[in-house]
PDB file of C-alpha atoms and ligand atoms in Angstrom:
ATOM      1  CA  MET X   1    -154.011 -48.867 -26.593  1.00 88.00           C
ATOM      2  CA  ILE X   2    -154.307 -47.404 -23.034  1.00 96.00           C
ATOM      3  CA  ARG X   3    -152.004 -43.939 -22.304  1.00 98.00           C
ATOM      4  CA  ILE X   4    -151.747 -42.531 -19.115  1.00 98.00           C
ATOM      5  CA  SER X   5    -150.562 -38.841 -18.978  1.00 98.00           C
ATOM      6  CA  ALA X   6    -147.983 -37.548 -17.153  1.00 98.00           C
ATOM      7  CA  ASP X   7    -149.921 -35.295 -14.879  1.00 98.00           C
ATOM      8  CA  LYS X   8    -151.668 -38.593 -13.877  1.00 98.00           C
ATOM      9  CA  CYS X   9    -148.699 -39.031 -11.080  1.00 98.00           C
ATOM     10  CA  ILE X  10    -147.944 -39.786  -7.506  1.00 98.00           C
ATOM     11  CA  TYR X  11    -145.192 -38.455  -5.648  1.00 98.00           C
ATOM     12  CA  SER X  12    -145.336 -41.491  -2.945  1.00 98.00           C
ATOM     13  CA  MET X  13    -145.970 -44.925  -3.355  1.00 98.00           C
ATOM     14  CA  ASN X  14    -148.668 -46.676  -0.965  1.00 98.00           C
ATOM     15  CA  SER X  15    -151.399 -49.402  -0.465  1.00 98.00           C
ATOM     16  CA  GLN X  16    -153.708 -46.030  -0.460  1.00 98.00           C
ATOM     17  CA  ASN X  17    -153.484 -44.368  -3.515  1.00 98.00           C
ATOM     18  CA  PRO X  18    -156.077 -44.944  -6.058  1.00 98.00           C
ATOM     19  CA  PRO X  19    -155.487 -46.206  -9.326  1.00 98.00           C
ATOM     20  CA  VAL X  20    -155.712 -44.060 -12.455  1.00 98.00           C
ATOM     21  CA  THR X  21    -157.022 -47.047 -14.909  1.00 98.00           C
ATOM     22  CA  GLU X  22    -157.017 -50.217 -15.123  1.00 98.00           C
ATOM     23  CA  VAL X  23    -156.412 -52.994 -17.817  1.00 98.00           C
ATOM     24  CA  GLU X  24    -156.211 -56.647 -18.121  1.00 98.00           C
ATOM     25  CA  PRO X  25    -153.455 -59.227 -17.395  1.00 98.00           C
ATOM     26  CA  GLY X  26    -151.645 -58.996 -21.081  1.00 98.00           C
ATOM     27  CA  ALA X  27    -152.484 -55.237 -22.031  1.00 98.00           C
ATOM     28  CA  THR X  28    -149.946 -52.797 -23.288  1.00 98.00           C
ATOM     29  CA  VAL X  29    -149.483 -49.264 -22.085  1.00 98.00           C
ATOM     30  CA  VAL X  30    -147.890 -46.203 -22.689  1.00 98.00           C
ATOM     31  CA  PHE X  31    -146.752 -44.312 -19.332  1.00 99.00           C
ATOM     32  CA  GLU X  32    -146.263 -40.808 -20.111  1.00 98.00           C
ATOM     33  CA  THR X  33    -143.773 -39.104 -17.358  1.00 98.00           C
ATOM     34  CA  LYS X  34    -142.291 -36.062 -16.371  1.00 98.00           C
ATOM     35  CA  ASP X  35    -138.628 -35.878 -15.457  1.00 97.00           C
ATOM     36  CA  CYS X  36    -137.418 -36.338 -11.716  1.00 97.00           C
ATOM     37  CA  PHE X  37    -137.802 -32.130 -11.532  1.00 96.00           C
ATOM     38  CA  SER X  38    -141.520 -32.234 -12.357  1.00 95.00           C
ATOM     39  CA  ASN X  39    -139.840 -30.302 -15.628  1.00 93.00           C
ATOM     40  CA  GLN X  40    -139.456 -27.443 -13.394  1.00 93.00           C
ATOM     41  CA  LEU X  41    -135.790 -26.535 -15.028  1.00 92.00           C
ATOM     42  CA  HIS X  42    -136.127 -24.979 -18.357  1.00 87.00           C
ATOM     43  CA  ALA X  43    -132.253 -23.172 -18.473  1.00 90.00           C
ATOM     44  CA  GLU X  44    -129.035 -23.007 -16.850  1.00 91.00           C
ATOM     45  CA  THR X  45    -130.387 -19.906 -15.046  1.00 91.00           C
ATOM     46  CA  ASP X  46    -132.729 -22.273 -13.380  1.00 91.00           C
ATOM     47  CA  LEU X  47    -131.023 -24.144 -10.177  1.00 89.00           C
ATOM     48  CA  LEU X  48    -131.515 -26.217  -7.716  1.00 85.00           C
ATOM     49  CA  ALA X  49    -133.074 -23.664  -4.820  1.00 85.00           C
ATOM     50  CA  SER X  50    -135.731 -22.608  -7.138  1.00 86.00           C
ATOM     51  CA  LEU X  51    -137.254 -25.877  -7.040  1.00 86.00           C
ATOM     52  CA  ASP X  52    -140.884 -26.955  -5.556  1.00 88.00           C
ATOM     53  CA  TRP X  53    -139.193 -30.193  -3.660  1.00 86.00           C
ATOM     54  CA  ALA X  54    -143.203 -31.535  -3.037  1.00 87.00           C
ATOM     55  CA  THR X  55    -143.171 -32.387  -6.553  1.00 92.00           C
ATOM     56  CA  ILE X  56    -139.895 -34.154  -7.030  1.00 93.00           C
ATOM     57  CA  ASN X  57    -139.694 -37.572  -8.347  1.00 96.00           C
ATOM     58  CA  PRO X  58    -143.243 -37.993 -10.232  1.00 98.00           C
ATOM     59  CA  ALA X  59    -144.071 -41.724 -10.793  1.00 98.00           C
ATOM     60  CA  THR X  60    -147.133 -41.771 -13.714  1.00 98.00           C
ATOM     61  CA  GLY X  61    -149.774 -43.883 -12.630  1.00 98.00           C
ATOM     62  CA  PRO X  62    -150.781 -46.298 -10.440  1.00 98.00           C
ATOM     63  CA  LEU X  63    -151.800 -48.451 -13.152  1.00 98.00           C
ATOM     64  CA  ARG X  64    -154.369 -51.107 -11.767  1.00 98.00           C
ATOM     65  CA  VAL X  65    -153.939 -54.672 -13.454  1.00 98.00           C
ATOM     66  CA  ARG X  66    -157.117 -56.452 -13.331  1.00 98.00           C
ATOM     67  CA  GLY X  67    -157.054 -59.384 -10.915  1.00 98.00           C
ATOM     68  CA  ALA X  68    -153.356 -59.199  -9.435  1.00 97.00           C
ATOM     69  CA  ARG X  69    -153.512 -60.114  -5.813  1.00 96.00           C
ATOM     70  CA  PRO X  70    -150.391 -60.324  -3.111  1.00 95.00           C
ATOM     71  CA  GLY X  71    -148.469 -62.598  -3.059  1.00 93.00           C
ATOM     72  CA  GLN X  72    -148.197 -62.826  -7.268  1.00 95.00           C
ATOM     73  CA  VAL X  73    -145.470 -61.065  -9.393  1.00 96.00           C
ATOM     74  CA  LEU X  74    -146.030 -58.427 -11.745  1.00 97.00           C
ATOM     75  CA  ALA X  75    -144.043 -58.883 -14.756  1.00 98.00           C
ATOM     76  CA  VAL X  76    -143.498 -55.761 -16.330  1.00 98.00           C
ATOM     77  CA  ARG X  77    -141.750 -55.906 -20.228  1.00 98.00           C
ATOM     78  CA  ILE X  78    -140.246 -52.551 -21.101  1.00 98.00           C
ATOM     79  CA  GLU X  79    -141.108 -52.621 -24.650  1.00 98.00           C
ATOM     80  CA  ASP X  80    -140.094 -48.954 -25.634  1.00 98.00           C
ATOM     81  CA  ILE X  81    -138.615 -45.937 -24.081  1.00 98.00           C
ATOM     82  CA  LYS X  82    -138.780 -43.091 -25.526  1.00 98.00           C
ATOM     83  CA  VAL X  83    -136.673 -39.578 -24.211  1.00 98.00           C
ATOM     84  CA  ALA X  84    -137.607 -35.801 -25.089  1.00 98.00           C
ATOM     85  CA  LEU X  85    -135.556 -33.601 -26.811  1.00 96.00           C
ATOM     86  CA  GLN X  86    -133.721 -32.188 -23.776  1.00 96.00           C
ATOM     87  CA  GLY X  87    -132.513 -33.541 -20.345  1.00 97.00           C
ATOM     88  CA  THR X  88    -131.250 -31.565 -17.701  1.00 97.00           C
ATOM     89  CA  MET X  89    -128.731 -32.514 -15.123  1.00 96.00           C
ATOM     90  CA  ILE X  90    -127.812 -30.821 -11.638  1.00 96.00           C
ATOM     91  CA  ALA X  91    -124.519 -30.292  -9.430  1.00 95.00           C
ATOM     92  CA  GLY X  92    -123.273 -28.328  -6.687  1.00 95.00           C
ATOM     93  CA  PRO X  93    -121.445 -28.769  -3.391  1.00 96.00           C
ATOM     94  CA  GLY X  94    -122.548 -31.436  -0.819  1.00 95.00           C
ATOM     95  CA  ILE X  95    -125.243 -32.771  -3.809  1.00 94.00           C
ATOM     96  CA  GLY X  96    -124.385 -36.830  -4.233  1.00 95.00           C
ATOM     97  CA  ALA X  97    -121.021 -38.901  -3.926  1.00 96.00           C
ATOM     98  CA  VAL X  98    -118.526 -36.170  -5.083  1.00 96.00           C
ATOM     99  CA  GLY X  99    -120.585 -33.103  -3.571  1.00 96.00           C
ATOM    100  CA  LYS X 100    -117.228 -31.976  -1.739  1.00 97.00           C
ATOM    101  CA  HIS X 101    -115.636 -31.344  -5.027  1.00 97.00           C
ATOM    102  CA  MET X 102    -118.320 -29.298  -6.545  1.00 96.00           C
ATOM    103  CA  THR X 103    -117.345 -25.524  -6.491  1.00 96.00           C
ATOM    104  CA  HIS X 104    -121.055 -23.964  -7.025  1.00 95.00           C
ATOM    105  CA  ALA X 105    -125.009 -25.432  -7.893  1.00 95.00           C
ATOM    106  CA  GLN X 106    -125.247 -25.801 -11.451  1.00 94.00           C
ATOM    107  CA  THR X 107    -127.931 -26.809 -13.621  1.00 95.00           C
ATOM    108  CA  LYS X 108    -126.773 -28.247 -17.562  1.00 95.00           C
ATOM    109  CA  ILE X 109    -128.792 -28.561 -20.230  1.00 95.00           C
ATOM    110  CA  VAL X 110    -128.146 -31.659 -22.250  1.00 95.00           C
ATOM    111  CA  PRO X 111    -129.521 -31.392 -25.423  1.00 94.00           C
ATOM    112  CA  VAL X 112    -130.694 -35.045 -26.987  1.00 96.00           C
ATOM    113  CA  GLU X 113    -130.104 -35.315 -30.690  1.00 93.00           C
ATOM    114  CA  GLY X 114    -129.473 -38.247 -33.262  1.00 92.00           C
ATOM    115  CA  GLY X 115    -129.600 -40.618 -30.626  1.00 95.00           C
ATOM    116  CA  GLU X 116    -126.889 -38.834 -28.782  1.00 96.00           C
ATOM    117  CA  ALA X 117    -126.750 -36.740 -25.127  1.00 96.00           C
ATOM    118  CA  VAL X 118    -124.972 -33.298 -26.361  1.00 94.00           C
ATOM    119  CA  PHE X 119    -123.196 -32.927 -23.063  1.00 91.00           C
ATOM    120  CA  GLY X 120    -121.493 -29.733 -24.459  1.00 83.00           C
ATOM    121  CA  VAL X 121    -118.007 -29.463 -23.076  1.00 71.00           C
ATOM    122  CA  SER X 122    -114.419 -30.989 -23.754  1.00 63.00           C
ATOM    123  CA  ASP X 123    -110.887 -30.297 -23.212  1.00 64.00           C
ATOM    124  CA  SER X 124    -110.569 -29.972 -26.457  1.00 64.00           C
ATOM    125  CA  GLY X 125    -113.050 -26.733 -26.735  1.00 61.00           C
ATOM    126  CA  ASP X 126    -115.101 -28.379 -29.769  1.00 62.00           C
ATOM    127  CA  SER X 127    -119.014 -28.444 -29.733  1.00 66.00           C
ATOM    128  CA  GLY X 128    -118.249 -31.172 -26.976  1.00 76.00           C
ATOM    129  CA  LEU X 129    -118.588 -34.941 -26.081  1.00 89.00           C
ATOM    130  CA  ARG X 130    -121.870 -36.817 -27.175  1.00 92.00           C
ATOM    131  CA  LEU X 131    -122.491 -39.583 -25.446  1.00 95.00           C
ATOM    132  CA  PRO X 132    -124.821 -42.550 -26.976  1.00 97.00           C
ATOM    133  CA  LEU X 133    -128.275 -42.951 -25.466  1.00 98.00           C
ATOM    134  CA  ARG X 134    -129.000 -45.436 -22.735  1.00 98.00           C
ATOM    135  CA  PRO X 135    -132.641 -44.509 -21.756  1.00 98.00           C
ATOM    136  CA  MET X 136    -133.648 -46.299 -18.516  1.00 98.00           C
ATOM    137  CA  ILE X 137    -136.574 -45.989 -15.742  1.00 98.00           C
ATOM    138  CA  GLY X 138    -135.475 -44.290 -12.409  1.00 98.00           C
ATOM    139  CA  VAL X 139    -138.437 -44.925 -10.722  1.00 98.00           C
ATOM    140  CA  ILE X 140    -140.734 -47.889 -10.888  1.00 98.00           C
ATOM    141  CA  GLY X 141    -142.742 -49.676  -8.382  1.00 98.00           C
ATOM    142  CA  THR X 142    -145.945 -51.201  -7.576  1.00 98.00           C
ATOM    143  CA  ALA X 143    -147.810 -50.140  -4.256  1.00 98.00           C
ATOM    144  CA  PRO X 144    -146.148 -51.010  -1.199  1.00 98.00           C
ATOM    145  CA  ALA X 145    -147.682 -53.574   1.691  1.00 97.00           C
ATOM    146  CA  PRO X 146    -149.820 -51.349   3.759  1.00 97.00           C
ATOM    147  CA  GLU X 147    -147.579 -51.834   6.933  1.00 97.00           C
ATOM    148  CA  ALA X 148    -144.938 -50.329   4.723  1.00 97.00           C
ATOM    149  CA  GLY X 149    -146.970 -47.048   4.962  1.00 97.00           C
ATOM    150  CA  ASP X 150    -145.889 -44.285   2.798  1.00 98.00           C
ATOM    151  CA  ILE X 151    -142.559 -44.610   0.879  1.00 98.00           C
ATOM    152  CA  PRO X 152    -141.382 -41.526  -1.163  1.00 97.00           C
ATOM    153  CA  ASP X 153    -140.716 -41.969  -5.606  1.00 98.00           C
ATOM    154  CA  GLY X 154    -137.342 -41.116  -4.181  1.00 97.00           C
ATOM    155  CA  THR X 155    -136.664 -44.270  -2.017  1.00 97.00           C
ATOM    156  CA  PRO X 156    -136.023 -47.606  -3.452  1.00 98.00           C
ATOM    157  CA  GLY X 157    -137.574 -51.125  -1.721  1.00 97.00           C
ATOM    158  CA  VAL X 158    -138.510 -54.071  -1.975  1.00 97.00           C
ATOM    159  CA  HIS X 159    -141.381 -52.645  -3.949  1.00 98.00           C
ATOM    160  CA  GLY X 160    -139.449 -51.180  -6.728  1.00 98.00           C
ATOM    161  CA  GLY X 161    -139.315 -47.503  -6.320  1.00 98.00           C
ATOM    162  CA  ASN X 162    -136.378 -45.222  -7.210  1.00 98.00           C
ATOM    163  CA  MET X 163    -133.829 -48.452  -7.903  1.00 98.00           C
ATOM    164  CA  ASP X 164    -131.730 -45.758 -10.507  1.00 98.00           C
ATOM    165  CA  CYS X 165    -130.958 -49.062 -12.011  1.00 98.00           C
ATOM    166  CA  LYS X 166    -129.390 -48.668 -15.139  1.00 98.00           C
ATOM    167  CA  LEU X 167    -129.824 -52.089 -17.044  1.00 98.00           C
ATOM    168  CA  ILE X 168    -134.201 -51.282 -16.461  1.00 98.00           C
ATOM    169  CA  GLY X 169    -134.059 -50.079 -20.270  1.00 98.00           C
ATOM    170  CA  ALA X 170    -136.040 -51.083 -23.451  1.00 98.00           C
ATOM    171  CA  GLY X 171    -136.294 -55.114 -23.803  1.00 98.00           C
ATOM    172  CA  THR X 172    -135.885 -55.993 -20.590  1.00 98.00           C
ATOM    173  CA  THR X 173    -138.823 -57.451 -18.139  1.00 98.00           C
ATOM    174  CA  LEU X 174    -138.813 -55.995 -14.373  1.00 98.00           C
ATOM    175  CA  TYR X 175    -140.409 -58.941 -11.986  1.00 97.00           C
ATOM    176  CA  LEU X 176    -142.170 -56.673  -9.212  1.00 98.00           C
ATOM    177  CA  PRO X 177    -143.743 -58.150  -6.185  1.00 97.00           C
ATOM    178  CA  VAL X 178    -147.658 -57.515  -5.578  1.00 97.00           C
ATOM    179  CA  PHE X 179    -148.700 -56.189  -2.335  1.00 97.00           C
ATOM    180  CA  VAL X 180    -152.010 -54.988  -3.116  1.00 97.00           C
ATOM    181  CA  GLU X 181    -155.010 -55.881  -5.150  1.00 98.00           C
ATOM    182  CA  GLY X 182    -154.387 -54.803  -8.559  1.00 98.00           C
ATOM    183  CA  ALA X 183    -150.759 -54.549  -8.138  1.00 98.00           C
ATOM    184  CA  ASN X 184    -150.948 -50.578  -8.478  1.00 98.00           C
ATOM    185  CA  LEU X 185    -147.921 -49.833 -11.106  1.00 99.00           C
ATOM    186  CA  ALA X 186    -146.558 -46.505 -11.507  1.00 99.00           C
ATOM    187  CA  MET X 187    -143.063 -45.059 -12.975  1.00 98.00           C
ATOM    188  CA  GLY X 188    -141.023 -41.920 -13.880  1.00 98.00           C
ATOM    189  CA  ASP X 189    -137.930 -40.430 -13.569  1.00 98.00           C
ATOM    190  CA  LEU X 190    -136.498 -41.627 -17.162  1.00 98.00           C
ATOM    191  CA  HIS X 191    -132.577 -41.122 -17.488  1.00 98.00           C
ATOM    192  CA  ALA X 192    -131.282 -40.490 -21.087  1.00 98.00           C
ATOM    193  CA  VAL X 193    -128.020 -41.675 -19.936  1.00 98.00           C
ATOM    194  CA  MET X 194    -126.740 -42.787 -16.380  1.00 98.00           C
ATOM    195  CA  ALA X 195    -123.650 -44.540 -15.006  1.00 98.00           C
ATOM    196  CA  ASP X 196    -123.870 -47.196 -12.261  1.00 98.00           C
ATOM    197  CA  GLY X 197    -123.835 -45.071  -9.278  1.00 98.00           C
ATOM    198  CA  GLU X 198    -125.032 -42.256 -10.366  1.00 97.00           C
ATOM    199  CA  VAL X 199    -122.492 -40.083  -8.241  1.00 97.00           C
ATOM    200  CA  VAL X 200    -123.853 -36.533  -8.507  1.00 96.00           C
ATOM    201  CA  VAL X 201    -127.300 -38.038  -7.942  1.00 96.00           C
ATOM    202  CA  CYS X 202    -128.715 -37.420 -11.182  1.00 97.00           C
ATOM    203  CA  GLY X 203    -128.514 -38.768 -14.378  1.00 98.00           C
ATOM    204  CA  VAL X 204    -129.217 -36.968 -17.672  1.00 98.00           C
ATOM    205  CA  GLU X 205    -133.062 -35.986 -16.323  1.00 98.00           C
ATOM    206  CA  VAL X 206    -135.542 -36.650 -18.775  1.00 98.00           C
ATOM    207  CA  ALA X 207    -139.143 -36.270 -19.448  1.00 98.00           C
ATOM    208  CA  GLY X 208    -140.480 -39.319 -21.848  1.00 98.00           C
ATOM    209  CA  GLU X 209    -143.035 -42.099 -22.606  1.00 98.00           C
ATOM    210  CA  VAL X 210    -142.269 -45.672 -21.646  1.00 99.00           C
ATOM    211  CA  THR X 211    -144.425 -48.556 -22.962  1.00 99.00           C
ATOM    212  CA  VAL X 212    -145.245 -51.280 -21.478  1.00 98.00           C
ATOM    213  CA  LYS X 213    -146.623 -55.168 -21.669  1.00 98.00           C
ATOM    214  CA  VAL X 214    -147.976 -55.981 -17.951  1.00 98.00           C
ATOM    215  CA  GLU X 215    -148.988 -59.419 -17.328  1.00 98.00           C
ATOM    216  CA  LEU X 216    -148.897 -61.490 -14.116  1.00 97.00           C
ATOM    217  CA  VAL X 217    -146.890 -64.613 -12.463  1.00 94.00           C
ATOM    218  CA  ASP X 218    -148.339 -67.355  -9.864  1.00 90.00           C
ATOM    219  CA  PRO X 219    -144.830 -68.046  -8.096  1.00 83.00           C
ATOM    220  CA  ALA X 220    -144.148 -71.520  -6.812  1.00 72.00           C
ATOM    221  CA  PRO X 221    -143.760 -71.001  -3.338  1.00 68.00           C
ATOM    222  CA  GLY X 222    -140.434 -69.640  -1.916  1.00 64.00           C
ATOM    223  CA  ARG X 223    -139.882 -68.336  -5.070  1.00 66.00           C
ATOM    224  CA  SER X 224    -141.380 -64.707  -4.861  1.00 64.00           C
ATOM    225  CA  THR X 225    -138.426 -62.230  -3.742  1.00 76.00           C
ATOM    226  CA  GLY X 226    -137.410 -58.550  -4.162  1.00 94.00           C
ATOM    227  CA  PRO X 227    -137.352 -57.049  -7.706  1.00 98.00           C
ATOM    228  CA  VAL X 228    -135.827 -59.173 -10.127  1.00 97.00           C
ATOM    229  CA  LEU X 229    -134.957 -57.874 -13.892  1.00 98.00           C
ATOM    230  CA  GLU X 230    -134.701 -60.346 -17.280  1.00 98.00           C
ATOM    231  CA  THR X 231    -132.478 -58.891 -19.829  1.00 98.00           C
ATOM    232  CA  ASP X 232    -131.260 -61.511 -22.542  1.00 96.00           C
ATOM    233  CA  ASP X 233    -128.909 -63.355 -20.871  1.00 94.00           C
ATOM    234  CA  ALA X 234    -129.207 -62.782 -17.494  1.00 97.00           C
ATOM    235  CA  PHE X 235    -131.460 -62.240 -14.018  1.00 97.00           C
ATOM    236  CA  TYR X 236    -130.843 -59.942 -11.566  1.00 98.00           C
ATOM    237  CA  CYS X 237    -131.711 -59.345  -7.755  1.00 97.00           C
ATOM    238  CA  ILE X 238    -131.963 -55.649  -7.208  1.00 98.00           C
ATOM    239  CA  ALA X 239    -132.263 -54.870  -3.567  1.00 98.00           C
ATOM    240  CA  SER X 240    -131.628 -51.640  -1.253  1.00 98.00           C
ATOM    241  CA  GLY X 241    -130.541 -51.176   2.151  1.00 98.00           C
ATOM    242  CA  PRO X 242    -128.951 -48.165   4.319  1.00 98.00           C
ATOM    243  CA  SER X 243    -125.843 -49.095   3.027  1.00 98.00           C
ATOM    244  CA  LEU X 244    -124.002 -50.496  -0.204  1.00 98.00           C
ATOM    245  CA  ASP X 245    -122.858 -53.312   1.902  1.00 98.00           C
ATOM    246  CA  GLU X 246    -126.229 -54.243   3.442  1.00 98.00           C
ATOM    247  CA  ALA X 247    -127.942 -53.380  -0.455  1.00 98.00           C
ATOM    248  CA  ALA X 248    -125.578 -55.985  -1.780  1.00 98.00           C
ATOM    249  CA  ALA X 249    -125.849 -58.565   1.339  1.00 98.00           C
ATOM    250  CA  GLN X 250    -130.211 -58.306   0.594  1.00 97.00           C
ATOM    251  CA  ALA X 251    -129.513 -59.167  -3.324  1.00 97.00           C
ATOM    252  CA  LEU X 252    -127.098 -61.970  -2.232  1.00 97.00           C
ATOM    253  CA  ASP X 253    -129.982 -63.263   0.265  1.00 96.00           C
ATOM    254  CA  ASP X 254    -132.421 -63.423  -2.977  1.00 96.00           C
ATOM    255  CA  THR X 255    -129.976 -64.329  -5.134  1.00 95.00           C
ATOM    256  CA  LEU X 256    -129.536 -67.971  -3.213  1.00 95.00           C
ATOM    257  CA  ALA X 257    -133.416 -68.276  -3.068  1.00 93.00           C
ATOM    258  CA  PHE X 258    -133.913 -67.599  -6.501  1.00 93.00           C
ATOM    259  CA  LEU X 259    -131.441 -69.930  -7.420  1.00 92.00           C
ATOM    260  CA  ARG X 260    -132.703 -72.703  -4.641  1.00 91.00           C
ATOM    261  CA  ALA X 261    -136.103 -72.259  -5.938  1.00 89.00           C
ATOM    262  CA  ARG X 262    -134.670 -73.358  -9.606  1.00 88.00           C
ATOM    263  CA  LEU X 263    -131.449 -75.688  -9.061  1.00 89.00           C
ATOM    264  CA  THR X 264    -131.274 -78.698  -6.650  1.00 88.00           C
ATOM    265  CA  LEU X 265    -127.795 -78.143  -5.926  1.00 90.00           C
ATOM    266  CA  PRO X 266    -127.040 -78.098  -1.744  1.00 93.00           C
ATOM    267  CA  ALA X 267    -126.544 -74.194  -0.713  1.00 93.00           C
ATOM    268  CA  ASN X 268    -122.766 -74.980  -0.473  1.00 96.00           C
ATOM    269  CA  GLU X 269    -122.562 -75.854  -3.865  1.00 94.00           C
ATOM    270  CA  LEU X 270    -124.918 -72.762  -4.929  1.00 93.00           C
ATOM    271  CA  GLY X 271    -122.791 -70.500  -2.821  1.00 96.00           C
ATOM    272  CA  MET X 272    -119.784 -71.602  -4.629  1.00 96.00           C
ATOM    273  CA  LEU X 273    -121.208 -71.245  -7.815  1.00 94.00           C
ATOM    274  CA  MET X 274    -121.921 -68.161  -7.179  1.00 96.00           C
ATOM    275  CA  SER X 275    -119.002 -67.084  -6.097  1.00 97.00           C
ATOM    276  CA  LEU X 276    -117.562 -67.725  -9.695  1.00 96.00           C
ATOM    277  CA  VAL X 277    -120.325 -66.537 -11.527  1.00 96.00           C
ATOM    278  CA  CYS X 278    -122.661 -63.896 -10.196  1.00 97.00           C
ATOM    279  CA  ASP X 279    -121.461 -60.228 -10.315  1.00 98.00           C
ATOM    280  CA  VAL X 280    -122.119 -58.076  -7.461  1.00 98.00           C
ATOM    281  CA  GLN X 281    -122.744 -54.744  -9.328  1.00 98.00           C
ATOM    282  CA  ILE X 282    -123.939 -51.558  -7.945  1.00 98.00           C
ATOM    283  CA  CYS X 283    -126.822 -49.306  -9.236  1.00 98.00           C
ATOM    284  CA  GLN X 284    -126.413 -45.680  -7.265  1.00 98.00           C
ATOM    285  CA  VAL X 285    -125.085 -44.805  -3.838  1.00 98.00           C
ATOM    286  CA  VAL X 286    -126.965 -41.342  -3.570  1.00 96.00           C
ATOM    287  CA  ASP X 287    -130.501 -42.062  -2.501  1.00 93.00           C
ATOM    288  CA  PRO X 288    -131.877 -42.213   0.843  1.00 94.00           C
ATOM    289  CA  LEU X 289    -130.990 -45.781   0.883  1.00 97.00           C
ATOM    290  CA  LYS X 290    -128.449 -47.573  -1.641  1.00 98.00           C
ATOM    291  CA  THR X 291    -129.089 -50.071  -3.938  1.00 98.00           C
ATOM    292  CA  ALA X 292    -127.178 -53.052  -5.853  1.00 98.00           C
ATOM    293  CA  ARG X 293    -127.940 -55.841  -7.567  1.00 98.00           C
ATOM    294  CA  VAL X 294    -126.410 -59.549  -8.484  1.00 98.00           C
ATOM    295  CA  ARG X 295    -126.113 -60.348 -11.957  1.00 98.00           C
ATOM    296  CA  ILE X 296    -127.169 -64.668 -12.316  1.00 96.00           C
ATOM    297  CA  PRO X 297    -126.180 -65.616 -15.953  1.00 96.00           C
ATOM    298  CA  LYS X 298    -128.730 -67.617 -17.594  1.00 93.00           C
ATOM    299  CA  THR X 299    -126.722 -70.192 -18.601  1.00 86.00           C
ATOM    300  CA  ALA X 300    -123.898 -70.391 -16.122  1.00 81.00           C
ATOM    301  CA  PHE X 301    -125.386 -73.678 -14.453  1.00 78.00           C
ATOM    302  CA  GLY X 302    -124.826 -76.282 -16.972  1.00 73.00           C
ATOM    303  CA  ARG X 303    -128.110 -78.242 -18.702  1.00 70.00           C
ATOM    304  CA  HIS X 304    -130.269 -75.969 -16.687  1.00 71.00           C
ATOM    305  CA  ARG X 305    -131.151 -72.626 -18.483  1.00 80.00           C
ATOM    306  CA  LEU X 306    -132.810 -70.426 -15.877  1.00 87.00           C
ATOM    307  CA  GLU X 307    -136.539 -69.367 -16.314  1.00 88.00           C
ATOM    308  CA  PHE X 308    -138.262 -66.940 -14.196  1.00 89.00           C
TER     309      PHE X 308
HETATM  310 CA1   CA S 401    -133.735 -41.697  -9.438  1.00 54.03          CA
HETATM  311 CA1   CA S 402    -133.400 -39.441 -11.708  1.00 54.03          CA
END
């Protein structure tokens, strides 16, 4: 099995990044990943001010998938996510969506043990809250189109990137558009736990490794949109924009296109059904672009069970 070490990483996604290795479609690959701070914060005395910002949000890769062509879709089946035994969080004045309430710059070490993140503070003064792990991938994307230029890993977009969608975890499949030959997949920014919104601008940031299987899909004309996540019971169209309103509007446009390519219903009927069964949800509200997703239940359309 191919393993890509965490030192083989990029800090922005663009069409010119050379691949670090290549595989055939159907291959299983392990991406070893640093945390979003490039593992620079080791202790609670290491504050954000000490960071080398040039190495924020490393994404391991890119991986070239032989034969991938622009216009195709790369299906990334996420088979497993392992996280390290220690995660990190930060908070501070002006940082994130609740930054105006934060009193000082703080780094918090969050041990990971027994399938839980040990938050370490509680009202009752005991050893603290323990939260069940929900490992997820914050940054995952293909190389963007040449005309999109250089997109920092911290920014999400139609290529994926820093979507910070808490549902991108083991057992799901992420469908990403292919813009360059080979697709050039990269990923990083694992979170051991994170809630929708990511309100202080981080989850439990953690190093780790992700096992994925990569396959190529030829979408029928009109079927290709931005990133789509498949879980056991639903698809999610994920989109980003300058505001949450714009992100949600794009995710809804993508959802309508997704449904029109698979169902023969008139647009009005589809719109009404979307209004009944497709939940508009928030991925994150703190990155340079905000990210929303629309949930499309697989079995909500009568005899049609939706497939990608
Ligand atoms: Ca992130
Ligand atoms: Ca992060």
